Amino acid sequence: MSSSSQTTTTKAKTKAPSLSDQEIQQTYNRVQNEMQALAGKIGELEQQADEHSLVLSTLNDALAEEPDRKCFRLIGGVLVERTVKDVVPTLVTTRDGIRKAVSNLTEQYKSKEQDLDAFKQEYNIRPI
């Protein structure tokens, strides 16, 4: 029984390193800013994925009717002429990559949110 109480007191000591009020506020603000940046990036990437889906829905119709039809794609600021059958697989891959990135960023956001909640609880922070 004494070893478990020692473990508990050891955990309590290492759980909350003593930070000054200024350090607590700086850490809180930093984590909030990181979360805002993640949310902004998630929104931006979701918009790109939606745009890719819209283009793909249009090109899938063209692919069914006329796969050798010319289409143009902007790559690094250069307009490139391709055929619909060449562009569609690339767009699908790009859209799926964007969705995967959104998923990863969402997980990071949730993790930061949990960390912030734990930090707020640990230091008894209540926004005014």
JSON list of N, CA and C in Angstrom, two decimals, residues 33-100:
[
{"chain": "A", "resi": 33, "resn": "ASN", "atom": "N", "xyz": [-3.09, 29.02, -31.25]},
{"chain": "A", "resi": 33, "resn": "ASN", "atom": "CA", "xyz": [-2.67, 29.47, -32.58]},
{"chain": "A", "resi": 33, "resn": "ASN", "atom": "C", "xyz": [-2.37, 28.29, -33.50]},
{"chain": "A", "resi": 34, "resn": "GLU", "atom": "N", "xyz": [-1.75, 27.25, -32.97]},
{"chain": "A", "resi": 34, "resn": "GLU", "atom": "CA", "xyz": [-1.48, 26.05, -33.76]},
{"chain": "A", "resi": 34, "resn": "GLU", "atom": "C", "xyz": [-2.78, 25.40, -34.22]},
{"chain": "A", "resi": 35, "resn": "MET", "atom": "N", "xyz": [-3.77, 25.37, -33.32]},
{"chain": "A", "resi": 35, "resn": "MET", "atom": "CA", "xyz": [-5.07, 24.80, -33.68]},
{"chain": "A", "resi": 35, "resn": "MET", "atom": "C", "xyz": [-5.76, 25.64, -34.75]},
{"chain": "A", "resi": 36, "resn": "GLN", "atom": "N", "xyz": [-5.66, 26.96, -34.66]},
{"chain": "A", "resi": 36, "resn": "GLN", "atom": "CA", "xyz": [-6.26, 27.83, -35.67]},
{"chain": "A", "resi": 36, "resn": "GLN", "atom": "C", "xyz": [-5.58, 27.62, -37.03]},
{"chain": "A", "resi": 37, "resn": "ALA", "atom": "N", "xyz": [-4.26, 27.47, -37.02]},
{"chain": "A", "resi": 37, "resn": "ALA", "atom": "CA", "xyz": [-3.53, 27.23, -38.27]},
{"chain": "A", "resi": 37, "resn": "ALA", "atom": "C", "xyz": [-3.95, 25.89, -38.89]},
{"chain": "A", "resi": 38, "resn": "LEU", "atom": "N", "xyz": [-4.09, 24.86, -38.05]},
{"chain": "A", "resi": 38, "resn": "LEU", "atom": "CA", "xyz": [-4.54, 23.56, -38.55]},
{"chain": "A", "resi": 38, "resn": "LEU", "atom": "C", "xyz": [-5.94, 23.64, -39.13]},
{"chain": "A", "resi": 39, "resn": "ALA", "atom": "N", "xyz": [-6.83, 24.36, -38.44]},
{"chain": "A", "resi": 39, "resn": "ALA", "atom": "CA", "xyz": [-8.21, 24.49, -38.92]},
{"chain": "A", "resi": 39, "resn": "ALA", "atom": "C", "xyz": [-8.24, 25.23, -40.25]},
{"chain": "A", "resi": 40, "resn": "GLY", "atom": "N", "xyz": [-7.42, 26.25, -40.40]},
{"chain": "A", "resi": 40, "resn": "GLY", "atom": "CA", "xyz": [-7.34, 26.98, -41.67]},
{"chain": "A", "resi": 40, "resn": "GLY", "atom": "C", "xyz": [-6.86, 26.10, -42.80]},
{"chain": "A", "resi": 41, "resn": "LYS", "atom": "N", "xyz": [-5.82, 25.31, -42.52]},
{"chain": "A", "resi": 41, "resn": "LYS", "atom": "CA", "xyz": [-5.27, 24.42, -43.55]},
{"chain": "A", "resi": 41, "resn": "LYS", "atom": "C", "xyz": [-6.29, 23.33, -43.91]},
{"chain": "A", "resi": 42, "resn": "ILE", "atom": "N", "xyz": [-7.00, 22.81, -42.92]},
{"chain": "A", "resi": 42, "resn": "ILE", "atom": "CA", "xyz": [-8.03, 21.80, -43.18]},
{"chain": "A", "resi": 42, "resn": "ILE", "atom": "C", "xyz": [-9.10, 22.38, -44.10]},
{"chain": "A", "resi": 43, "resn": "GLY", "atom": "N", "xyz": [-9.56, 23.59, -43.81]},
{"chain": "A", "resi": 43, "resn": "GLY", "atom": "CA", "xyz": [-10.57, 24.23, -44.64]},
{"chain": "A", "resi": 43, "resn": "GLY", "atom": "C", "xyz": [-10.09, 24.45, -46.07]},
{"chain": "A", "resi": 44, "resn": "GLU", "atom": "N", "xyz": [-8.86, 24.89, -46.20]},
{"chain": "A", "resi": 44, "resn": "GLU", "atom": "CA", "xyz": [-8.28, 25.12, -47.53]},
{"chain": "A", "resi": 44, "resn": "GLU", "atom": "C", "xyz": [-8.20, 23.82, -48.33]},
{"chain": "A", "resi": 45, "resn": "LEU", "atom": "N", "xyz": [-7.73, 22.76, -47.68]},
{"chain": "A", "resi": 45, "resn": "LEU", "atom": "CA", "xyz": [-7.60, 21.48, -48.38]},
{"chain": "A", "resi": 45, "resn": "LEU", "atom": "C", "xyz": [-8.96, 20.86, -48.71]},
{"chain": "A", "resi": 46, "resn": "GLU", "atom": "N", "xyz": [-9.94, 21.05, -47.82]},
{"chain": "A", "resi": 46, "resn": "GLU", "atom": "CA", "xyz": [-11.29, 20.54, -48.12]},
{"chain": "A", "resi": 46, "resn": "GLU", "atom": "C", "xyz": [-11.86, 21.25, -49.34]},
{"chain": "A", "resi": 47, "resn": "GLN", "atom": "N", "xyz": [-11.60, 22.54, -49.45]},
{"chain": "A", "resi": 47, "resn": "GLN", "atom": "CA", "xyz": [-12.07, 23.29, -50.62]},
{"chain": "A", "resi": 47, "resn": "GLN", "atom": "C", "xyz": [-11.39, 22.77, -51.89]},
{"chain": "A", "resi": 48, "resn": "GLN", "atom": "N", "xyz": [-10.10, 22.50, -51.83]},
{"chain": "A", "resi": 48, "resn": "GLN", "atom": "CA", "xyz": [-9.40, 21.95, -52.99]},
{"chain": "A", "resi": 48, "resn": "GLN", "atom": "C", "xyz": [-9.96, 20.58, -53.38]},
{"chain": "A", "resi": 49, "resn": "ALA", "atom": "N", "xyz": [-10.24, 19.74, -52.39]},
{"chain": "A", "resi": 49, "resn": "ALA", "atom": "CA", "xyz": [-10.80, 18.42, -52.68]},
{"chain": "A", "resi": 49, "resn": "ALA", "atom": "C", "xyz": [-12.17, 18.55, -53.33]},
{"chain": "A", "resi": 50, "resn": "ASP", "atom": "N", "xyz": [-12.98, 19.50, -52.86]},
{"chain": "A", "resi": 50, "resn": "ASP", "atom": "CA", "xyz": [-14.30, 19.74, -53.46]},
{"chain": "A", "resi": 50, "resn": "ASP", "atom": "C", "xyz": [-14.16, 20.20, -54.91]},
{"chain": "A", "resi": 51, "resn": "GLU", "atom": "N", "xyz": [-13.19, 21.08, -55.16]},
{"chain": "A", "resi": 51, "resn": "GLU", "atom": "CA", "xyz": [-12.96, 21.56, -56.52]},
{"chain": "A", "resi": 51, "resn": "GLU", "atom": "C", "xyz": [-12.52, 20.42, -57.43]},
{"chain": "A", "resi": 52, "resn": "HIS", "atom": "N", "xyz": [-11.65, 19.56, -56.91]},
{"chain": "A", "resi": 52, "resn": "HIS", "atom": "CA", "xyz": [-11.21, 18.40, -57.69]},
{"chain": "A", "resi": 52, "resn": "HIS", "atom": "C", "xyz": [-12.40, 17.49, -58.01]},
{"chain": "A", "resi": 53, "resn": "SER", "atom": "N", "xyz": [-13.28, 17.29, -57.04]},
{"chain": "A", "resi": 53, "resn": "SER", "atom": "CA", "xyz": [-14.45, 16.44, -57.25]},
{"chain": "A", "resi": 53, "resn": "SER", "atom": "C", "xyz": [-15.38, 17.04, -58.31]},
{"chain": "A", "resi": 54, "resn": "LEU", "atom": "N", "xyz": [-15.55, 18.34, -58.28]},
{"chain": "A", "resi": 54, "resn": "LEU", "atom": "CA", "xyz": [-16.39, 19.02, -59.27]},
{"chain": "A", "resi": 54, "resn": "LEU", "atom": "C", "xyz": [-15.82, 18.85, -60.67]},
{"chain": "A", "resi": 55, "resn": "VAL", "atom": "N", "xyz": [-14.51, 19.05, -60.81]},
{"chain": "A", "resi": 55, "resn": "VAL", "atom": "CA", "xyz": [-13.85, 18.89, -62.12]},
{"chain": "A", "resi": 55, "resn": "VAL", "atom": "C", "xyz": [-13.96, 17.43, -62.57]},
{"chain": "A", "resi": 56, "resn": "LEU", "atom": "N", "xyz": [-13.77, 16.51, -61.64]},
{"chain": "A", "resi": 56, "resn": "LEU", "atom": "CA", "xyz": [-13.86, 15.08, -61.99]},
{"chain": "A", "resi": 56, "resn": "LEU", "atom": "C", "xyz": [-15.26, 14.69, -62.44]},
{"chain": "A", "resi": 57, "resn": "SER", "atom": "N", "xyz": [-16.28, 15.24, -61.82]},
{"chain": "A", "resi": 57, "resn": "SER", "atom": "CA", "xyz": [-17.65, 14.90, -62.25]},
{"chain": "A", "resi": 57, "resn": "SER", "atom": "C", "xyz": [-17.88, 15.37, -63.68]},
{"chain": "A", "resi": 58, "resn": "THR", "atom": "N", "xyz": [-17.33, 16.52, -64.03]},
{"chain": "A", "resi": 58, "resn": "THR", "atom": "CA", "xyz": [-17.46, 17.02, -65.41]},
{"chain": "A", "resi": 58, "resn": "THR", "atom": "C", "xyz": [-16.64, 16.18, -66.37]},
{"chain": "A", "resi": 59, "resn": "LEU", "atom": "N", "xyz": [-15.41, 15.86, -65.98]},
{"chain": "A", "resi": 59, "resn": "LEU", "atom": "CA", "xyz": [-14.54, 15.09, -66.87]},
{"chain": "A", "resi": 59, "resn": "LEU", "atom": "C", "xyz": [-14.97, 13.64, -67.02]},
{"chain": "A", "resi": 60, "resn": "ASN", "atom": "N", "xyz": [-15.63, 13.08, -66.01]},
{"chain": "A", "resi": 60, "resn": "ASN", "atom": "CA", "xyz": [-16.10, 11.70, -66.13]},
{"chain": "A", "resi": 60, "resn": "ASN", "atom": "C", "xyz": [-17.16, 11.58, -67.23]},
{"chain": "A", "resi": 61, "resn": "ASP", "atom": "N", "xyz": [-18.00, 12.61, -67.37]},
{"chain": "A", "resi": 61, "resn": "ASP", "atom": "CA", "xyz": [-18.95, 12.62, -68.48]},
{"chain": "A", "resi": 61, "resn": "ASP", "atom": "C", "xyz": [-18.22, 12.65, -69.81]},
{"chain": "A", "resi": 62, "resn": "ALA", "atom": "N", "xyz": [-17.21, 13.51, -69.91]},
{"chain": "A", "resi": 62, "resn": "ALA", "atom": "CA", "xyz": [-16.42, 13.60, -71.14]},
{"chain": "A", "resi": 62, "resn": "ALA", "atom": "C", "xyz": [-15.64, 12.31, -71.38]},
{"chain": "A", "resi": 63, "resn": "LEU", "atom": "N", "xyz": [-15.17, 11.68, -70.33]},
{"chain": "A", "resi": 63, "resn": "LEU", "atom": "CA", "xyz": [-14.42, 10.43, -70.46]},
{"chain": "A", "resi": 63, "resn": "LEU", "atom": "C", "xyz": [-15.29, 9.33, -71.05]},
{"chain": "A", "resi": 64, "resn": "ALA", "atom": "N", "xyz": [-16.55, 9.28, -70.63]},
{"chain": "A", "resi": 64, "resn": "ALA", "atom": "CA", "xyz": [-17.47, 8.26, -71.13]},
{"chain": "A", "resi": 64, "resn": "ALA", "atom": "C", "xyz": [-17.80, 8.49, -72.61]},
{"chain": "A", "resi": 65, "resn": "GLU", "atom": "N", "xyz": [-17.97, 9.75, -72.99]},
{"chain": "A", "resi": 65, "resn": "GLU", "atom": "CA", "xyz": [-18.38, 10.07, -74.36]},
{"chain": "A", "resi": 65, "resn": "GLU", "atom": "C", "xyz": [-17.21, 10.19, -75.32]},
{"chain": "A", "resi": 66, "resn": "GLU", "atom": "N", "xyz": [-16.16, 10.86, -74.90]},
{"chain": "A", "resi": 66, "resn": "GLU", "atom": "CA", "xyz": [-15.06, 11.20, -75.79]},
{"chain": "A", "resi": 66, "resn": "GLU", "atom": "C", "xyz": [-13.72, 11.20, -75.03]},
{"chain": "A", "resi": 67, "resn": "PRO", "atom": "N", "xyz": [-13.12, 10.03, -74.79]},
{"chain": "A", "resi": 67, "resn": "PRO", "atom": "CA", "xyz": [-11.91, 9.96, -73.96]},
{"chain": "A", "resi": 67, "resn": "PRO", "atom": "C", "xyz": [-10.68, 10.68, -74.55]},
{"chain": "A", "resi": 68, "resn": "ASP", "atom": "N", "xyz": [-10.66, 10.87, -75.87]},
{"chain": "A", "resi": 68, "resn": "ASP", "atom": "CA", "xyz": [-9.51, 11.54, -76.48]},
{"chain": "A", "resi": 68, "resn": "ASP", "atom": "C", "xyz": [-9.70, 13.05, -76.62]},
{"chain": "A", "resi": 69, "resn": "ARG", "atom": "N", "xyz": [-10.75, 13.56, -76.01]},
{"chain": "A", "resi": 69, "resn": "ARG", "atom": "CA", "xyz": [-11.02, 15.00, -76.05]},
{"chain": "A", "resi": 69, "resn": "ARG", "atom": "C", "xyz": [-9.91, 15.76, -75.35]},
{"chain": "A", "resi": 70, "resn": "LYS", "atom": "N", "xyz": [-9.56, 16.92, -75.91]},
{"chain": "A", "resi": 70, "resn": "LYS", "atom": "CA", "xyz": [-8.51, 17.75, -75.34]},
{"chain": "A", "resi": 70, "resn": "LYS", "atom": "C", "xyz": [-9.02, 18.41, -74.06]},
{"chain": "A", "resi": 71, "resn": "CYS", "atom": "N", "xyz": [-8.14, 18.51, -73.10]},
{"chain": "A", "resi": 71, "resn": "CYS", "atom": "CA", "xyz": [-8.42, 19.32, -71.93]},
{"chain": "A", "resi": 71, "resn": "CYS", "atom": "C", "xyz": [-7.11, 19.95, -71.49]},
{"chain": "A", "resi": 72, "resn": "PHE", "atom": "N", "xyz": [-7.20, 20.96, -70.68]},
{"chain": "A", "resi": 72, "resn": "PHE", "atom": "CA", "xyz": [-6.01, 21.68, -70.25]},
{"chain": "A", "resi": 72, "resn": "PHE", "atom": "C", "xyz": [-5.90, 21.62, -68.74]},
{"chain": "A", "resi": 73, "resn": "ARG", "atom": "N", "xyz": [-4.65, 21.51, -68.29]},
{"chain": "A", "resi": 73, "resn": "ARG", "atom": "CA", "xyz": [-4.39, 21.39, -66.86]},
{"chain": "A", "resi": 73, "resn": "ARG", "atom": "C", "xyz": [-3.29, 22.36, -66.48]},
{"chain": "A", "resi": 74, "resn": "LEU", "atom": "N", "xyz": [-3.48, 23.06, -65.39]},
{"chain": "A", "resi": 74, "resn": "LEU", "atom": "CA", "xyz": [-2.48, 24.00, -64.92]},
{"chain": "A", "resi": 74, "resn": "LEU", "atom": "C", "xyz": [-1.53, 23.26, -63.98]},
{"chain": "A", "resi": 75, "resn": "ILE", "atom": "N", "xyz": [-0.27, 23.18, -64.39]},
{"chain": "A", "resi": 75, "resn": "ILE", "atom": "CA", "xyz": [0.75, 22.49, -63.59]},
{"chain": "A", "resi": 75, "resn": "ILE", "atom": "C", "xyz": [1.87, 23.47, -63.30]},
{"chain": "A", "resi": 76, "resn": "GLY", "atom": "N", "xyz": [1.98, 23.86, -62.04]},
{"chain": "A", "resi": 76, "resn": "GLY", "atom": "CA", "xyz": [3.05, 24.78, -61.65]},
{"chain": "A", "resi": 76, "resn": "GLY", "atom": "C", "xyz": [3.03, 26.09, -62.41]},
{"chain": "A", "resi": 77, "resn": "GLY", "atom": "N", "xyz": [1.86, 26.61, -62.72]},
{"chain": "A", "resi": 77, "resn": "GLY", "atom": "CA", "xyz": [1.75, 27.87, -63.42]},
{"chain": "A", "resi": 77, "resn": "GLY", "atom": "C", "xyz": [1.84, 27.74, -64.94]},
{"chain": "A", "resi": 78, "resn": "VAL", "atom": "N", "xyz": [1.97, 26.52, -65.45]},
{"chain": "A", "resi": 78, "resn": "VAL", "atom": "CA", "xyz": [2.06, 26.29, -66.89]},
{"chain": "A", "resi": 78, "resn": "VAL", "atom": "C", "xyz": [0.82, 25.53, -67.33]},
{"chain": "A", "resi": 79, "resn": "LEU", "atom": "N", "xyz": [0.16, 26.03, -68.36]},
{"chain": "A", "resi": 79, "resn": "LEU", "atom": "CA", "xyz": [-1.02, 25.37, -68.90]},
{"chain": "A", "resi": 79, "resn": "LEU", "atom": "C", "xyz": [-0.58, 24.28, -69.87]},
{"chain": "A", "resi": 80, "resn": "VAL", "atom": "N", "xyz": [-0.98, 23.05, -69.58]},
{"chain": "A", "resi": 80, "resn": "VAL", "atom": "CA", "xyz": [-0.53, 21.90, -70.36]},
{"chain": "A", "resi": 80, "resn": "VAL", "atom": "C", "xyz": [-1.74, 21.26, -71.03]},
{"chain": "A", "resi": 81, "resn": "GLU", "atom": "N", "xyz": [-1.58, 20.91, -72.31]},
{"chain": "A", "resi": 81, "resn": "GLU", "atom": "CA", "xyz": [-2.66, 20.24, -73.04]},
{"chain": "A", "resi": 81, "resn": "GLU", "atom": "C", "xyz": [-2.52, 18.73, -72.88]},
{"chain": "A", "resi": 82, "resn": "ARG", "atom": "N", "xyz": [-3.60, 18.09, -72.49]},
{"chain": "A", "resi": 82, "resn": "ARG", "atom": "CA", "xyz": [-3.64, 16.63, -72.31]},
{"chain": "A", "resi": 82, "resn": "ARG", "atom": "C", "xyz": [-4.97, 16.13, -72.86]},
{"chain": "A", "resi": 83, "resn": "THR", "atom": "N", "xyz": [-5.16, 14.82, -72.78]},
{"chain": "A", "resi": 83, "resn": "THR", "atom": "CA", "xyz": [-6.47, 14.26, -73.11]},
{"chain": "A", "resi": 83, "resn": "THR", "atom": "C", "xyz": [-7.19, 13.94, -71.81]},
{"chain": "A", "resi": 84, "resn": "VAL", "atom": "N", "xyz": [-8.50, 13.82, -71.90]},
{"chain": "A", "resi": 84, "resn": "VAL", "atom": "CA", "xyz": [-9.30, 13.55, -70.71]},
{"chain": "A", "resi": 84, "resn": "VAL", "atom": "C", "xyz": [-8.86, 12.24, -70.06]},
{"chain": "A", "resi": 85, "resn": "LYS", "atom": "N", "xyz": [-8.58, 11.22, -70.89]},
{"chain": "A", "resi": 85, "resn": "LYS", "atom": "CA", "xyz": [-8.20, 9.92, -70.32]},
{"chain": "A", "resi": 85, "resn": "LYS", "atom": "C", "xyz": [-6.86, 9.97, -69.59]},
{"chain": "A", "resi": 86, "resn": "ASP", "atom": "N", "xyz": [-6.01, 10.95, -69.91]},
{"chain": "A", "resi": 86, "resn": "ASP", "atom": "CA", "xyz": [-4.73, 11.11, -69.21]},
{"chain": "A", "resi": 86, "resn": "ASP", "atom": "C", "xyz": [-4.90, 11.89, -67.91]},
{"chain": "A", "resi": 87, "resn": "VAL", "atom": "N", "xyz": [-5.82, 12.83, -67.89]},
{"chain": "A", "resi": 87, "resn": "VAL", "atom": "CA", "xyz": [-5.96, 13.73, -66.76]},
{"chain": "A", "resi": 87, "resn": "VAL", "atom": "C", "xyz": [-6.78, 13.12, -65.62]},
{"chain": "A", "resi": 88, "resn": "VAL", "atom": "N", "xyz": [-7.82, 12.37, -65.95]},
{"chain": "A", "resi": 88, "resn": "VAL", "atom": "CA", "xyz": [-8.73, 11.85, -64.91]},
{"chain": "A", "resi": 88, "resn": "VAL", "atom": "C", "xyz": [-8.01, 11.02, -63.85]},
{"chain": "A", "resi": 89, "resn": "PRO", "atom": "N", "xyz": [-7.18, 10.04, -64.21]},
{"chain": "A", "resi": 89, "resn": "PRO", "atom": "CA", "xyz": [-6.50, 9.26, -63.15]},
{"chain": "A", "resi": 89, "resn": "PRO", "atom": "C", "xyz": [-5.61, 10.12, -62.25]},
{"chain": "A", "resi": 90, "resn": "THR", "atom": "N", "xyz": [-4.95, 11.11, -62.85]},
{"chain": "A", "resi": 90, "resn": "THR", "atom": "CA", "xyz": [-4.09, 12.00, -62.06]},
{"chain": "A", "resi": 90, "resn": "THR", "atom": "C", "xyz": [-4.92, 12.82, -61.07]},
{"chain": "A", "resi": 91, "resn": "LEU", "atom": "N", "xyz": [-6.06, 13.32, -61.54]},
{"chain": "A", "resi": 91, "resn": "LEU", "atom": "CA", "xyz": [-6.93, 14.10, -60.66]},
{"chain": "A", "resi": 91, "resn": "LEU", "atom": "C", "xyz": [-7.50, 13.25, -59.53]},
{"chain": "A", "resi": 92, "resn": "VAL", "atom": "N", "xyz": [-7.84, 12.01, -59.82]},
{"chain": "A", "resi": 92, "resn": "VAL", "atom": "CA", "xyz": [-8.37, 11.11, -58.78]},
{"chain": "A", "resi": 92, "resn": "VAL", "atom": "C", "xyz": [-7.30, 10.89, -57.72]},
{"chain": "A", "resi": 93, "resn": "THR", "atom": "N", "xyz": [-6.07, 10.63, -58.16]},
{"chain": "A", "resi": 93, "resn": "THR", "atom": "CA", "xyz": [-4.96, 10.41, -57.23]},
{"chain": "A", "resi": 93, "resn": "THR", "atom": "C", "xyz": [-4.71, 11.65, -56.38]},
{"chain": "A", "resi": 94, "resn": "THR", "atom": "N", "xyz": [-4.73, 12.82, -57.02]},
{"chain": "A", "resi": 94, "resn": "THR", "atom": "CA", "xyz": [-4.51, 14.07, -56.30]},
{"chain": "A", "resi": 94, "resn": "THR", "atom": "C", "xyz": [-5.61, 14.32, -55.28]},
{"chain": "A", "resi": 95, "resn": "ARG", "atom": "N", "xyz": [-6.87, 14.13, -55.70]},
{"chain": "A", "resi": 95, "resn": "ARG", "atom": "CA", "xyz": [-8.00, 14.34, -54.78]},
{"chain": "A", "resi": 95, "resn": "ARG", "atom": "C", "xyz": [-7.91, 13.39, -53.59]},
{"chain": "A", "resi": 96, "resn": "ASP", "atom": "N", "xyz": [-7.58, 12.13, -53.85]},
{"chain": "A", "resi": 96, "resn": "ASP", "atom": "CA", "xyz": [-7.46, 11.16, -52.75]},
{"chain": "A", "resi": 96, "resn": "ASP", "atom": "C", "xyz": [-6.33, 11.53, -51.80]},
{"chain": "A", "resi": 97, "resn": "GLY", "atom": "N", "xyz": [-5.22, 12.03, -52.36]},
{"chain": "A", "resi": 97, "resn": "GLY", "atom": "CA", "xyz": [-4.11, 12.49, -51.52]},
{"chain": "A", "resi": 97, "resn": "GLY", "atom": "C", "xyz": [-4.51, 13.67, -50.65]},
{"chain": "A", "resi": 98, "resn": "ILE", "atom": "N", "xyz": [-5.30, 14.57, -51.22]},
{"chain": "A", "resi": 98, "resn": "ILE", "atom": "CA", "xyz": [-5.77, 15.73, -50.45]},
{"chain": "A", "resi": 98, "resn": "ILE", "atom": "C", "xyz": [-6.68, 15.27, -49.33]},
{"chain": "A", "resi": 99, "resn": "ARG", "atom": "N", "xyz": [-7.56, 14.34, -49.63]},
{"chain": "A", "resi": 99, "resn": "ARG", "atom": "CA", "xyz": [-8.47, 13.82, -48.59]},
{"chain": "A", "resi": 99, "resn": "ARG", "atom": "C", "xyz": [-7.70, 13.13, -47.47]},
{"chain": "A", "resi": 100, "resn": "LYS", "atom": "N", "xyz": [-6.65, 12.41, -47.84]},
{"chain": "A", "resi": 100, "resn": "LYS", "atom": "CA", "xyz": [-5.83, 11.75, -46.83]},
{"chain": "A", "resi": 100, "resn": "LYS", "atom": "C", "xyz": [-5.12, 12.79, -45.95]}
]
